[in-house]
Structure formats: C-alpha cells, structure tokens
Coordinates of C-alpha atoms and ligand atoms in Angstrom, one line a residue:
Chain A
X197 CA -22.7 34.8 -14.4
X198 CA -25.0 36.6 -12.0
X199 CA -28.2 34.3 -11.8
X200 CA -31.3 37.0 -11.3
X201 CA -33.7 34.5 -9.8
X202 CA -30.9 33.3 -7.5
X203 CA -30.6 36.4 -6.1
X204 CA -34.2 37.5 -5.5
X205 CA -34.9 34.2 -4.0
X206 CA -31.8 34.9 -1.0
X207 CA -32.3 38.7 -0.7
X208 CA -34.3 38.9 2.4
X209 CA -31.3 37.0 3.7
X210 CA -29.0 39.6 2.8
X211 CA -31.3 42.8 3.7
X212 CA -31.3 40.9 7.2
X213 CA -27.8 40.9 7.3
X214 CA -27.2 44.4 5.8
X215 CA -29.5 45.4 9.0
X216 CA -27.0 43.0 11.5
X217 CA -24.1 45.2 9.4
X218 CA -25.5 48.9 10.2
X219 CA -26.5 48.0 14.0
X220 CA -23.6 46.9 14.8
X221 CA -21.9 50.1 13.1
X222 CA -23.9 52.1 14.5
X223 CA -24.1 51.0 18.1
X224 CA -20.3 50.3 18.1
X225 CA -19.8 54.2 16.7
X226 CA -22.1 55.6 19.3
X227 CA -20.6 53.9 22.1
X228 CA -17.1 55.0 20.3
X229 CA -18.1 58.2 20.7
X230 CA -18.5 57.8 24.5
X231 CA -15.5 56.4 25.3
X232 CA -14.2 58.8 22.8
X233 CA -15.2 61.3 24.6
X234 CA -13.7 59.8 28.4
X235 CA -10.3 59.4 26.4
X236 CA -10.4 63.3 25.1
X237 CA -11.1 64.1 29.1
X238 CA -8.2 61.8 30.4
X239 CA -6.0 62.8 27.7
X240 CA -6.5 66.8 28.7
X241 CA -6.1 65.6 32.8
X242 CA -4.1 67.4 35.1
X243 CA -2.7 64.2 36.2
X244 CA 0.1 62.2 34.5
X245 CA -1.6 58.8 35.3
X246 CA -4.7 59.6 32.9
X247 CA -3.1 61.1 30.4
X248 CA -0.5 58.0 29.9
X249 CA -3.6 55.7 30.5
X250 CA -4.9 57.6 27.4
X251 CA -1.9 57.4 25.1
X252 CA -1.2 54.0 25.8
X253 CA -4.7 53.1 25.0
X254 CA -4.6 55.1 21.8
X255 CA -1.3 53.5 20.9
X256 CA -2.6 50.2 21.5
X257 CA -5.6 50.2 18.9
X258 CA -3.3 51.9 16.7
X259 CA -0.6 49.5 16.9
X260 CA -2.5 46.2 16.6
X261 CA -4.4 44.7 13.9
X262 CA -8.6 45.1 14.2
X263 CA -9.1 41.6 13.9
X264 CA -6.2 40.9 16.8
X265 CA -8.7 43.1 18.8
X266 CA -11.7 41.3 18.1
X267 CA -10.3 37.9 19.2
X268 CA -8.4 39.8 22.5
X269 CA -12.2 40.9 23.1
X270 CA -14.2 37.6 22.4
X271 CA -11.9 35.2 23.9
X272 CA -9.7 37.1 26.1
X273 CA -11.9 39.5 27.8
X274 CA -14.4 37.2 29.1
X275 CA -11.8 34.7 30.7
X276 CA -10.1 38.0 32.4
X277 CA -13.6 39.5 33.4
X278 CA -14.9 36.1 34.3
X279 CA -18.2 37.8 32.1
X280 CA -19.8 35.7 28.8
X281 CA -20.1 37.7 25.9
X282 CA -22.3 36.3 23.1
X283 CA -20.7 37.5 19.6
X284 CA -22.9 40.2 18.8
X285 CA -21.9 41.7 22.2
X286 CA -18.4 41.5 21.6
X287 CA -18.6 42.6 18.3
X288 CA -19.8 46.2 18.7
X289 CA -17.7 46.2 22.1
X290 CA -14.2 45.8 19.4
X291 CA -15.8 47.8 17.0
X292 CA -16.4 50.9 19.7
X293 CA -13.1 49.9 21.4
X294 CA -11.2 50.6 18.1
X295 CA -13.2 53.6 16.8
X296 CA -12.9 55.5 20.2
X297 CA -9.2 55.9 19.9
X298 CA -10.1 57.2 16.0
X299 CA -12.7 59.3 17.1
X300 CA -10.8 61.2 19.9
X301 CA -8.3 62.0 17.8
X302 CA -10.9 63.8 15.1
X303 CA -12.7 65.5 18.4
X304 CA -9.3 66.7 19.3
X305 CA -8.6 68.4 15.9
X306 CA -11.9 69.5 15.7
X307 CA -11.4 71.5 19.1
X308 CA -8.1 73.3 18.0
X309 CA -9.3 74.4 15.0
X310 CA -12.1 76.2 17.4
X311 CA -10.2 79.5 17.6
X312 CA -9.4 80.7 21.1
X313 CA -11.4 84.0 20.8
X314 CA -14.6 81.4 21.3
X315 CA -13.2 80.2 24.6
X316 CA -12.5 83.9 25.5
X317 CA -15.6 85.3 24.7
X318 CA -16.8 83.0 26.7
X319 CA -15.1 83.4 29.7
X320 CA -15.2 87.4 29.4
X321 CA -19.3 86.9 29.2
X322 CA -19.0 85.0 32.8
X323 CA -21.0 81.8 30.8
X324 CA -21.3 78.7 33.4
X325 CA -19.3 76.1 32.4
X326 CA -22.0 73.6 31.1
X327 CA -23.1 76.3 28.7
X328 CA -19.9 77.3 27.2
X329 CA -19.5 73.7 26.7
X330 CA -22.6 72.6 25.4
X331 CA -24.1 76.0 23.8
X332 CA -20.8 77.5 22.6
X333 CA -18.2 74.5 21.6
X334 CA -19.7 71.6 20.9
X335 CA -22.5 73.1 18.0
X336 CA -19.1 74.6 16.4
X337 CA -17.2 71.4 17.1
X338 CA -19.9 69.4 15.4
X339 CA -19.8 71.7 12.4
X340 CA -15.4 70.8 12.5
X341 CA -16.0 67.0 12.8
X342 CA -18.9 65.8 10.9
X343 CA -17.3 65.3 7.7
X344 CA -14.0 63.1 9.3
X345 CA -16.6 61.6 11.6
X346 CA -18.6 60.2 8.5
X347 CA -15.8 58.9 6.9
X348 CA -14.8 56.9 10.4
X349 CA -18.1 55.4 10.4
X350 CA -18.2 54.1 6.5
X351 CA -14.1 52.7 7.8
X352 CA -16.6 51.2 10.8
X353 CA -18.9 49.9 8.3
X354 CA -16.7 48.4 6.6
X355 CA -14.3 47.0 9.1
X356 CA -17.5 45.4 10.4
X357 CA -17.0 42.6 7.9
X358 CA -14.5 41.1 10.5
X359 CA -16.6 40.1 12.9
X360 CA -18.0 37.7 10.6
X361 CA -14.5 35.6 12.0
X362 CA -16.6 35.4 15.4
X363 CA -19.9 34.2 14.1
X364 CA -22.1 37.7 13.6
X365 CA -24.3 36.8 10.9
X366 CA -23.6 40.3 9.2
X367 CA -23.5 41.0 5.9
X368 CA -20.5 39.2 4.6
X369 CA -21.6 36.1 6.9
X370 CA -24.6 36.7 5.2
X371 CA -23.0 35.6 2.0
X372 CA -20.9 33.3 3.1
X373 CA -23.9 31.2 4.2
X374 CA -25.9 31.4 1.6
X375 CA -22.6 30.6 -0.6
X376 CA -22.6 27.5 1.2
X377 CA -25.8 26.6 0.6
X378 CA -26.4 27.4 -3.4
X379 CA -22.7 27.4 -4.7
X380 CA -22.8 30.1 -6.0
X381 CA -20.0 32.5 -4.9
X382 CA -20.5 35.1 -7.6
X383 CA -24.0 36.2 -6.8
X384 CA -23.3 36.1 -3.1
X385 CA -21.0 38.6 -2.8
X386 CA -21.6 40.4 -5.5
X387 CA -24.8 40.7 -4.3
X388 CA -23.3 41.6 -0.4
X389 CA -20.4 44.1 -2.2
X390 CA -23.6 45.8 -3.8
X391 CA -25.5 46.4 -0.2
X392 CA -22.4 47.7 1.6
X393 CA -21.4 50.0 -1.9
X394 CA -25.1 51.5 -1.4
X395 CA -25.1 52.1 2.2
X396 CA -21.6 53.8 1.9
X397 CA -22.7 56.0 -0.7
X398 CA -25.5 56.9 1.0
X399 CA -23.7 58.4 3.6
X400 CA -21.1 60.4 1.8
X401 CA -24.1 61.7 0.0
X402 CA -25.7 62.6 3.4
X403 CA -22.2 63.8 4.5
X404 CA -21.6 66.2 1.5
X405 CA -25.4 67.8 2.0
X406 CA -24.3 68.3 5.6
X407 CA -21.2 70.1 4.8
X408 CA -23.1 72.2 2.4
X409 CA -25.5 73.1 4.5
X410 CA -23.0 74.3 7.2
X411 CA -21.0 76.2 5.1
X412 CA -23.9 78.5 4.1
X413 CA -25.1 78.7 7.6
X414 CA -21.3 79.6 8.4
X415 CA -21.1 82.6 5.9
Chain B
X1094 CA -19.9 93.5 54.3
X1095 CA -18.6 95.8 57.1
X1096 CA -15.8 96.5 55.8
X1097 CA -17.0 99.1 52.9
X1098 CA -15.4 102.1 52.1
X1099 CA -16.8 105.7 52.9
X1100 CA -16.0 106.8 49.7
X1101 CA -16.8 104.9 46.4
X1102 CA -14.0 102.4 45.2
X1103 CA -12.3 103.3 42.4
X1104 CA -13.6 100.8 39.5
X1105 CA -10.5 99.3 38.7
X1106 CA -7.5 100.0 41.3
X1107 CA -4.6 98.3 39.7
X1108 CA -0.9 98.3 42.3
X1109 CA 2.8 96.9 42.0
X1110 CA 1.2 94.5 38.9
X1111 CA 3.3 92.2 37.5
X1112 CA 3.0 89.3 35.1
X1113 CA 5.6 87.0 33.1
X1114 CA 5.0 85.0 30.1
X1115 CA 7.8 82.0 30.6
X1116 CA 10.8 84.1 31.5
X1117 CA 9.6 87.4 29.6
X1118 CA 8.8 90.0 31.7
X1119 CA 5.4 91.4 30.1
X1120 CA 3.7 93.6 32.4
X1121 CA 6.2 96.2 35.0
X1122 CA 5.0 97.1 38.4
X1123 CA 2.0 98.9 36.9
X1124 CA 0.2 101.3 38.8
X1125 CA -3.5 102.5 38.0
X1126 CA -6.5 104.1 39.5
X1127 CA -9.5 104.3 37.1
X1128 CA -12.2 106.4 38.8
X1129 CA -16.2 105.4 38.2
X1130 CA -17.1 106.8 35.1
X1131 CA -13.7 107.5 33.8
X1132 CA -12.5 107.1 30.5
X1133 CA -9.0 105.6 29.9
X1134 CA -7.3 105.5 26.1
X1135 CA -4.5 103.2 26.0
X1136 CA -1.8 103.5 23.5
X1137 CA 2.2 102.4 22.8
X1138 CA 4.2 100.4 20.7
X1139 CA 2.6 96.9 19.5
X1140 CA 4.5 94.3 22.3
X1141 CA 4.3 97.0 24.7
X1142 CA 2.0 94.6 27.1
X1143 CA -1.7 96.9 26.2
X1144 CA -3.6 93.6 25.5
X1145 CA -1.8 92.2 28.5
X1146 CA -3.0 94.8 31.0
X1147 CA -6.5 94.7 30.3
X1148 CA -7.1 91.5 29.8
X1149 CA -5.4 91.2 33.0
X1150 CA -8.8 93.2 34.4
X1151 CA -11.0 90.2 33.3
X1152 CA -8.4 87.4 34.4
X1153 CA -8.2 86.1 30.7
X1154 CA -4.8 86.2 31.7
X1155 CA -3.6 86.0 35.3
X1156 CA -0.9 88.4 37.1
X1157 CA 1.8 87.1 39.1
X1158 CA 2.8 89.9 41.7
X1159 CA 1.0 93.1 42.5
X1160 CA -3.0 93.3 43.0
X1161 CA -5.8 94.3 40.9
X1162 CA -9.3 95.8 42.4
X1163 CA -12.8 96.0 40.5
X1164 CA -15.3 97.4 42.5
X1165 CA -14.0 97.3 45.6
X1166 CA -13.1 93.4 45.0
X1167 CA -9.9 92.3 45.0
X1168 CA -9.8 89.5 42.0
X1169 CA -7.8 85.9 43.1
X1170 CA -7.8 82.8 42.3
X1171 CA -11.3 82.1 43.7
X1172 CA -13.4 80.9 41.1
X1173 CA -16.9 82.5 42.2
X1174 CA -15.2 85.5 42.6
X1175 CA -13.5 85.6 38.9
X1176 CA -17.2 85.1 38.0
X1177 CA -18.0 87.8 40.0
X1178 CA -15.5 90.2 38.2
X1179 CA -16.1 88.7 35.1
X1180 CA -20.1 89.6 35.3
X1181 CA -19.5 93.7 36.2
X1182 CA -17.2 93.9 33.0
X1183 CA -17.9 93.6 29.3
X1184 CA -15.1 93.1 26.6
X1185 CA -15.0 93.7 22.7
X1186 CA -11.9 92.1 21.0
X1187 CA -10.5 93.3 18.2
X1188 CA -11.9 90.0 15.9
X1189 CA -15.2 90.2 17.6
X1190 CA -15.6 87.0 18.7
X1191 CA -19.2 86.4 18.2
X1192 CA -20.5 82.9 18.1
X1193 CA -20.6 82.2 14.6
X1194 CA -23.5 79.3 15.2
X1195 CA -26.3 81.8 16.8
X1196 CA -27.8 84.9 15.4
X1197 CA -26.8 88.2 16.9
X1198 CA -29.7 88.2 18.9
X1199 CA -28.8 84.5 20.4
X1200 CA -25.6 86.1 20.7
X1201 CA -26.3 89.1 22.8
X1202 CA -29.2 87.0 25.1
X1203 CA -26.8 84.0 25.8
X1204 CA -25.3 85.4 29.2
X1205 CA -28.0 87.4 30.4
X1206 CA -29.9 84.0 29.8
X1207 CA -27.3 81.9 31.8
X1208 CA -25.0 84.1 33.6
X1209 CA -27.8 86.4 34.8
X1210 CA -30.3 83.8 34.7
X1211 CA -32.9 86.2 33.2
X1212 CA -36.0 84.5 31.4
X1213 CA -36.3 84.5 27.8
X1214 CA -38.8 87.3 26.7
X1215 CA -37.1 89.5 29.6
X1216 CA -33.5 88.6 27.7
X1217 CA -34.5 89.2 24.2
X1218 CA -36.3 92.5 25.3
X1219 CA -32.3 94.0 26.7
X1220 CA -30.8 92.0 23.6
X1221 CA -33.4 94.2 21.5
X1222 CA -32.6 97.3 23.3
X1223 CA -29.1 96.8 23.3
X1224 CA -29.2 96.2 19.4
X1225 CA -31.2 99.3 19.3
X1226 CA -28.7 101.4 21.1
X1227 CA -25.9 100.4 18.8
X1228 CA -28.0 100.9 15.5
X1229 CA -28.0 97.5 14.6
X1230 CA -31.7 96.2 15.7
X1231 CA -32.8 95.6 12.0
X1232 CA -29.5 92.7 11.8
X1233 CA -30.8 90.7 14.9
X1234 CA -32.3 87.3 13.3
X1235 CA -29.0 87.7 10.8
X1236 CA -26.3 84.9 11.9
X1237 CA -22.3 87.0 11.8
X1238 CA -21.1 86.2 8.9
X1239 CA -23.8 88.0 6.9
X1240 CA -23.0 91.2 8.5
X1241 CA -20.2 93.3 7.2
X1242 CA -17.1 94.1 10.0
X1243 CA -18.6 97.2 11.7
X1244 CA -22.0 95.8 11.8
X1245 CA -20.1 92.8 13.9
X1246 CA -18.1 94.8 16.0
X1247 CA -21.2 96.6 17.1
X1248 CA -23.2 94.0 17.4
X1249 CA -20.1 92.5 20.1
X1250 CA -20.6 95.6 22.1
X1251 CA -24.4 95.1 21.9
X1252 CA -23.4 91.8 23.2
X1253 CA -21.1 93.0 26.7
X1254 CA -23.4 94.9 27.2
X1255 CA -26.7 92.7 27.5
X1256 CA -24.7 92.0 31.1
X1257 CA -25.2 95.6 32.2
X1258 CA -21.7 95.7 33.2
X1259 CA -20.6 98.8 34.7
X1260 CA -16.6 98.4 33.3
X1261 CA -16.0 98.0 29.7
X1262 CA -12.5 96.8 28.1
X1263 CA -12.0 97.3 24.3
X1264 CA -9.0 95.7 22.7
X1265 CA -8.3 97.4 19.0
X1266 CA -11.8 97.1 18.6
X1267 CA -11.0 99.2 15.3
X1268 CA -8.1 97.8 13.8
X1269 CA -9.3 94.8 12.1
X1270 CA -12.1 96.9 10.1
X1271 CA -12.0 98.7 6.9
X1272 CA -11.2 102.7 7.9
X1273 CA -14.9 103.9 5.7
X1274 CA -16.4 101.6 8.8
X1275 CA -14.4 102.5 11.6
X1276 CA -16.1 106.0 12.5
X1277 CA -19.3 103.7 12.6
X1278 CA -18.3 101.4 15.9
X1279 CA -16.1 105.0 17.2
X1280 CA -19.2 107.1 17.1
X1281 CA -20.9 104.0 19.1
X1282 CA -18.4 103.7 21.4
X1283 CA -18.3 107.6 22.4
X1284 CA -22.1 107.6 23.0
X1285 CA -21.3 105.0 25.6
X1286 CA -18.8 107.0 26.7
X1287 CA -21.1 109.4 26.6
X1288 CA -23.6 107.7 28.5
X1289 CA -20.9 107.6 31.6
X1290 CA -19.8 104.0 31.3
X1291 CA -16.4 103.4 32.3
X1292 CA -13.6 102.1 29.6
X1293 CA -10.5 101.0 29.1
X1294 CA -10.1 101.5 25.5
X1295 CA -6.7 100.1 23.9
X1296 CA -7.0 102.2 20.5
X1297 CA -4.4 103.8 18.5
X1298 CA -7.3 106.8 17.2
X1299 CA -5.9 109.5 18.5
X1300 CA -9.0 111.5 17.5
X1301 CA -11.2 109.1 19.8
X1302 CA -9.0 109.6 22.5
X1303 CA -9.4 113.3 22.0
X1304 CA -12.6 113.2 21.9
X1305 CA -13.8 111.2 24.9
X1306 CA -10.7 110.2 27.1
X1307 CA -10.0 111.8 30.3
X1308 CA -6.7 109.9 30.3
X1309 CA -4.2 108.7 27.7
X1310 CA -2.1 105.8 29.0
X1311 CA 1.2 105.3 27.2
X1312 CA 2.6 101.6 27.7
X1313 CA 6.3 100.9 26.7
X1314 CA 8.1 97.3 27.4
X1315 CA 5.6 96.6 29.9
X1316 CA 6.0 99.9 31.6
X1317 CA 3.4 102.6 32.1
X1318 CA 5.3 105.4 30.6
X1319 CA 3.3 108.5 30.8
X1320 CA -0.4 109.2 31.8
X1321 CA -1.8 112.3 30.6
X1322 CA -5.0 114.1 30.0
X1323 CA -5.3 114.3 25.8
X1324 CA -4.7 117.6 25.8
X1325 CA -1.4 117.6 27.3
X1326 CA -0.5 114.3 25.9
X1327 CA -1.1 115.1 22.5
X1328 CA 0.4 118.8 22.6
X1329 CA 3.2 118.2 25.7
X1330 CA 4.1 114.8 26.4
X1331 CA 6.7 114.8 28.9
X1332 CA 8.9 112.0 28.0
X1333 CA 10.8 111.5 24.9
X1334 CA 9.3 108.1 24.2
X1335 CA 5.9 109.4 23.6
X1336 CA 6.9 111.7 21.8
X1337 CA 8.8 109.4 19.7
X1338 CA 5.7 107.3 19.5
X1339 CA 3.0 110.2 18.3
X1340 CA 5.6 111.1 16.0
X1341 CA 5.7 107.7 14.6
X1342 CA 1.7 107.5 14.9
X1343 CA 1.6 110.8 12.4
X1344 CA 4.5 110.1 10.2
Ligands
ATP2800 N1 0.2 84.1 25.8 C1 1.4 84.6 25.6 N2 2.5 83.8 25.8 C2 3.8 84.3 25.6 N3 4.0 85.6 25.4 C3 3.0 86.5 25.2 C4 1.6 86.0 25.4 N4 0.8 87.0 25.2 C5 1.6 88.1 25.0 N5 2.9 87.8 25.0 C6 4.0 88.7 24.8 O1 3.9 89.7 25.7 C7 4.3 91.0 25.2 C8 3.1 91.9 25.3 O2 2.0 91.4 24.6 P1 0.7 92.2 24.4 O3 -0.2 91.4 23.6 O4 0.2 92.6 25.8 O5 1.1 93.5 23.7 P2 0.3 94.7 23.0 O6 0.8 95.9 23.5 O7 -1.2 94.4 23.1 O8 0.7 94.5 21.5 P3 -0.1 94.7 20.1 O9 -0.2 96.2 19.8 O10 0.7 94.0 19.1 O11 -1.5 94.1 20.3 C9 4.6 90.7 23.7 O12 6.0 90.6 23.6 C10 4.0 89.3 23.4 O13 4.8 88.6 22.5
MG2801 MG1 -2.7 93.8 21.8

C-alpha cells in the first residue's frame, strides 16, 4: 500500500528530479531541433555527399536502440573525441542526437504539405530570401508541425528515463534512490509514474489548445 | 546604359521561345511582342502551355531555347536580374495565393516592405490605397480565410500591385470562383486595364476579352495559333482550330 507520510516526506526529492527530467527534455529537444534543422539543409543539398551523410545518419538513429546510443555517446564518444563528458552532458547530447533525426523528418512533412502556390507567391512578389523564409514558411510550417512536434517531445520525455543507466539523477533515478533507501518500491515509483503522467498531460493539453487556436486563426 | 533604344521597348518581347518539361515539348517557338500599355487575352484548350507561357514571363518556370525581354531586359539565369524582372511584374493565380498567416493588409505591405524596402507607415498607406482601389479597404485587418473567393482574389491583385509593377500576369484568376462573384474581380481587372496597365490575362471570358483586350492569343499544343484583335477573333478567326475552340467555348 501507498504510505502518505512516506511520500510527503521524499517529494522534494522527486520534484528535484522531475526538474533534472524536463531540462534535459527540453535542452536535448531544442538542440534536436538544431541539428534538425542542419540535417533538413544537407538532406535538400545539391551535393550527393550531404545528402547520403544525412540518410545514413537518419538511418542510423533509426536503426539502433536509444539506449545503444546513449552508451555509444558516454563511453565511446569521449574516447574518440579525446573530450570528458560528465553524464548530464551526454545525456541531453543522445537525447538531441536521436530526436534530430525524428524531428527532421516532421519538419520535412510539415514543408510539403506547404502548398507550392506559397513558394510562388513568393517568388512572383520578388521577397529576399530571408523573408520568404522566415516571414512566409516557417510561421505556416509551425502551424503543420506543432502538434507531431509535441508528441516527439512527451516520446523525449519519456525516453529520458534511460539515462538514468548513466547516472542522471532524473526522475526515475530519483526513485530508484529513494527506493533504496526506504524499501519501499511501491510509493517510489508510483509516486515518479505520477510526476511524468502529469507533465505529459500537461502538454497534450497545451498541444490541443494550440491546435485550436490555429485552426480558427486558419479559417 | 548606352546602349538604350530610341524608341520605347516593347514590355514583354518574347522570340523563338522554347521550353520542355522532361521529354514533352510544352511551349513551340513562340513569338510575342506586347507593346506598353497593351492588353493581351490568352485563350486555348487546357494543356495547350497558357500557364506555361506566362509564367515563363516571371521565370516561375524557366525556358530552354529562344529569349524573353521585359523592359528592355533580357531575363537569364542572373539572379539579381530575375529579381529585377520579378519586381516590374505582379501576378494573380488562379488560387490566390495569399499568405494564410497575415491579414490582407500584412499581405499586400510584405514586398513593398522588403522587396522595395519602403518603411512601414509609407507601406501600409499604398497597401491602403491599393485595397481602396480594388473595393476591398473595409476587409484589411481580416486574415483570408474570412473573406469569401472574390474578396480574396481582389485582395491578390491589391497585393501585385502594392509593387507598382508596370506588367501584370493573371492566370484563371476567375475560374476557381463562384460565377455570381466573378463579374466582381472582372470589373476590377478592366479598371486596371482601364487605368493603362499592361496584362497578360490567361481567361477563358470571352466577354472580358471583348471588352478590354487589344489582342486575343490562341495557344494550341504549345503553339501560338492565331493572334487577333477580339473583333476579328471572335467574328473571323482564320484557322479552323479556333474556330473549333469558340465553338466548343459556346456549346
Ligand atoms: N511542372 C510540370 N512538369 C511536367 N509537365 C508540366 C508541368 N507543368 C505543365 N506541364 C505540362 O505542360 C503542358 C502545358 O501545361 P500548362 O499548364 O502550361 O497548360 P495550360 O494551357 O495552362 O492548361 P490549363 O488550361 O489546364 O491550365 C501540359 O501538358 C502539362 O501537363
Ligand atoms: Mg493553366
């Protein structure tokens, strides 16, 4: 049985580690979104070299396990780059490595279902390139994207738990400790499955109200 | 430039134009002189490369052999120079094309803003006139999709225009819109052409082209068939295609 005072007394512990949980999610989905957005350039390159460099990269996330990718980046990369990384580092460095290849993919659907008269318009109006880019497709392709982009971050969030493996006190490290400590499984991650169940449906709510809100602007 | 003609340049001057799409041979050795001021209807079969030619104009899409000349410029590959083009000539598609994510007035002060680096209240002050001209200023903090089809289409020529370009290019700009609002965006389009801007207008109503055009261009595989004024295209067309075609149009 859940033991009330148990959990009161370690919650501070566990909002802690709910905050480790979200920065990393949210630094490694920004800096996804970068290197998101080098793969979507390389992938549309003239040259044959970038765009394979992008596909095999894509494939390559794709085709191995996240927590493969994790270890590859904690213990592999800094005996290739000769470079320490403390876990935290290499944490959000896998999780933005991973979600890049994710992300391009929903930046590249979200630019074909711009439809070409945009692109025309654009070019018939003489627009510099910086502002067809940056006034005319991204606001739409942030409209197309938000609500797959929302769903890759709460898969982030989630996948997040991993890098518990490599010593980020997160969330689920969080409760692992503090299992540890009082024997009391239940209540720890109970208590942790509650935390991330709120912050996911806190952003599905957020992402639903977004989506409204653009499809009225859109009519 | 030493080089400038003694008399004006024709505003479009189009010779021996070509273009392929892959292996299929789109656009025929076209030939075309539109004088400044002129008003050219273009009409033929759907396929018959209409869209082709005109956007050639603008270089949405590129010709392979022959030459095309807007004001006296010759367009290639340069990109400044496209830009160049692009600036003296506005185009209305047949779905508009606004940008759904500003209001009209955003819309129509967007390239004078950037393309013509104007300042703000100076923008919005043409954007305003412009809106005024084509009857539409009351819909200018309305985003498009709250205005009906005419109210868009005239709010895209509003839009071309805001670039005070001196060529303007209409593909179908009627054939996507309920007939009750066509007359709206025709009777818009002949005070333009009443105003003395030169068009290129790819339309299939013949009354229009009555109305304003001092040339009918008919296009067949690619071809430029015949080139009449209305009056003789409509009551003698010389070749038997046309008058296929007009027959067809009437049914
Ligand atoms: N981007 C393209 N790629 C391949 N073929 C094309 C392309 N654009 C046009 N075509 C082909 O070229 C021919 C001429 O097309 P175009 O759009 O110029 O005709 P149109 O006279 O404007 O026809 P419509 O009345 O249907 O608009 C058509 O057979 C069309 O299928
Ligand atoms: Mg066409």
């Amino acid at each position: 049985m859940l033991d009330v005072s148990n959990v009161y007394d370690t919650f501070p512990r566990f909002l802690s580690g709910a905050g480790v949980t979200l920065g990393v999610s949210l630094a490694g989905f920004a800096l996804g979104t970068v290197i998101a957005l080098g793969l979507l350039l390389l992938a549309r390159s003239r040259l044959a070299p970038a765009r394979w460099i992008a596909a095999v990269y894509t494939s390559f996330i794709r085709g191995t396990p996240l927590l493969v990718q994790i270890l590859v980046v904690y213990y592999a990369l800094p005996g290739l780059m000769g470079i320490d990384l403390s876990p935290l580092v290499a944490g959000v460095l896998s999780l933005a490595f991973n979600s890049a290849a994710f992300i391009a993919e929903i930046l590249r659907a979200g630019l074909t279902r711009i439809p070409t008269g945009q692109f025309e318009a654009a070019k018939a109006l003489a627009l510099p390139r910086h502002v067809v880019a940056f006034n005319v497709i991204l606001p739409q392709l942030m409209r197309n994207v938000v609500p797959p982009m929302v769903s890759e971050f709460t898969m982030l969030v989630k996948a997040s738990a991993i890098l518990s493996v490599i010593t980020v006190v997160e969330l689920t490290r969080t409760a692992q400790h503090v299992m540890t400590e009082t024997f009391r499984p239940v209540d720890a991650f109970v208590t942790a499955a509650a935390i991330y169940f709120i912050i996911l449906y806190a952003f599905s709510m957020v992402a639903r109200r977004l989506e409204h809100n653009d499809k009225r602007a859109a009519r | 430039m030493n080089d400038m003609p003694e008399t004006e340049p024709a505003a479009v001057e189009i010779t021996g134009l070509n273009k392929w799409y892959g292996d299929y041979h789109a656009l025929r050795d076209i030939q075309l002189s539109v004088a400044p001021g002129e008003r050219i209807v273009i009409c033929g079969p759907s396929g018959s490369g209409k869209s082709s030619l005109i956007r050639c104009i603008n270089r949405l899409e590129r010709h392979d052999k022959g030459s095309i000349t807007v004001e006296g410029l010759e367009l290639t590959d340069d990109k400044k120079r496209i830009r160049t083009i692009r600036r003296e000539i506005g185009m209305v598609f047949q779905h508009f094309n606004l940008f759904p994510h500003m209001t009209i007035l955003e819309n129509c002060m967007l390239a004078p803003m950037s393309a013509r680096k104007l300042t703000r209240p100076k923008a919005e002050e043409l954007a305003r006139r412009f809106l005024g001209r084509v009857h539409i200023p009351e819909q200018a903090d309305k985003y498009p999709g709250q205005l009906s089809g005419g109210q868009q289409q005239r709010a895209a020529i509003a839009r071309a225009l805001c670039m005070s370009p001196r060529i303007m290019l209409f593909d179908e700009p009627t054939s996507a819109l309920d007939p009750e609002i066509i007359k709206e965006v025709l009777d818009t389009m002949i005070e333009l052409a009443n105003d003395g801007m030169t068009m290129l207008c790819v339309t299939h109503e013949m009354g229009f082209a009555r109305q304003i055009a001092d040339r009918v261009v008919f296009m067949d595989h690619g071809r430029i068939v015949e080139t009449a004024p209305p009056g003789d295209f409509f009551t003698n067309p010389r070749q038997d295609r046309t008058r296929l075609f007009l027959r067809q149009l009437l049914h």
